[in-house]
Amino acid sequence: MTEFLNLQHVTSGYGETVILDDVSLQIAKGECVALIGRNGMGKTTLLSTLMGHVPCRAGTITLGSQDVTHWAPWRRSRARLGLVPQEREIFPSLTVEENLTVARRADGFTLEQVYEWFPRLAQRRGNKGNQLSGGEQQMLAIARAMMGGPELLLLDEPLEGLAPVIVDIVMQALARIREAQGLTMILVEQQVMAALAFAPRAVVLVRGRIVYDGPSEALREDRATLDRLIGVHS
């Protein structure tokens, strides 16, 4: 597979605090990776560093053949990075369709495509963002990111606070998107077993460093290691 994203010795953080410490990671085009770990270990910071919301203090970030280490967030978005933030950040006063069309690129995905992935949004297209349930808002956040036509989709805890039936709907939609579009994905998720079942490759962060990078299946079956690194049973 062709290498698409390359982090080499990346260090970043907030103020004087270092969160990511000398992280190196390579992801191939079309690959799906589950980024997991306990709270506060640097998962969201890694996504924010990729998007340019947190500055890279050391190291390099390459997307395709382009060094994007010091690019502004808007340039990274134009380079086909898409983010589904943990807070969703939809526009409460806009309708579902307005939330989608405001994010659309001419060469991105269409309303028809995202409505096919999320039929419930089609039914609620005239409802405002603040009239949606939490699950519907999460569907809208994912659909809005897809309207920008990303080649790399970053998902920050998309299952947080969702009922089990909505979790199934969201994961099924992400699977359809991945299979149909061949997107590269990084999934940050506290529902560890769901993330490991979805992504063939797992990366575990502990105190801002990668301590595991390998097959999800092997980690899923090694409950002792999971409990030691993540505290799955605690």
Short mmCIF file of C-alpha atoms in Angstrom, two decimals, residues 34 159 167 171 187 189-199 220:
data_model
loop_
_atom_site.label_atom_id
_atom_site.label_comp_id
_atom_site.label_asym_id
_atom_site.label_seq_id
_atom_site.Cartn_x
_atom_site.Cartn_y
_atom_site.Cartn_z
CA ALA A 34 -8.00 2.75 15.73
CA LEU A 159 -19.68 7.06 19.67
CA VAL A 167 -23.81 3.20 17.78
CA MET A 171 -20.60 2.24 12.69
CA LEU A 187 -10.67 6.59 14.72
CA GLU A 189 -12.69 5.97 20.52
CA GLN A 190 -13.21 5.09 24.18
CA GLN A 191 -15.41 2.14 23.22
CA VAL A 192 -12.29 0.10 22.70
CA MET A 193 -13.80 -3.18 21.53
CA ALA A 194 -15.96 -1.43 18.94
CA ALA A 195 -12.92 0.45 17.64
CA LEU A 196 -10.81 -2.71 17.45
CA ALA A 197 -13.59 -4.55 15.62
CA PHE A 198 -13.88 -1.71 13.09
CA ALA A 199 -10.23 -0.96 12.33
CA ARG A 220 -8.52 -7.70 21.05
#
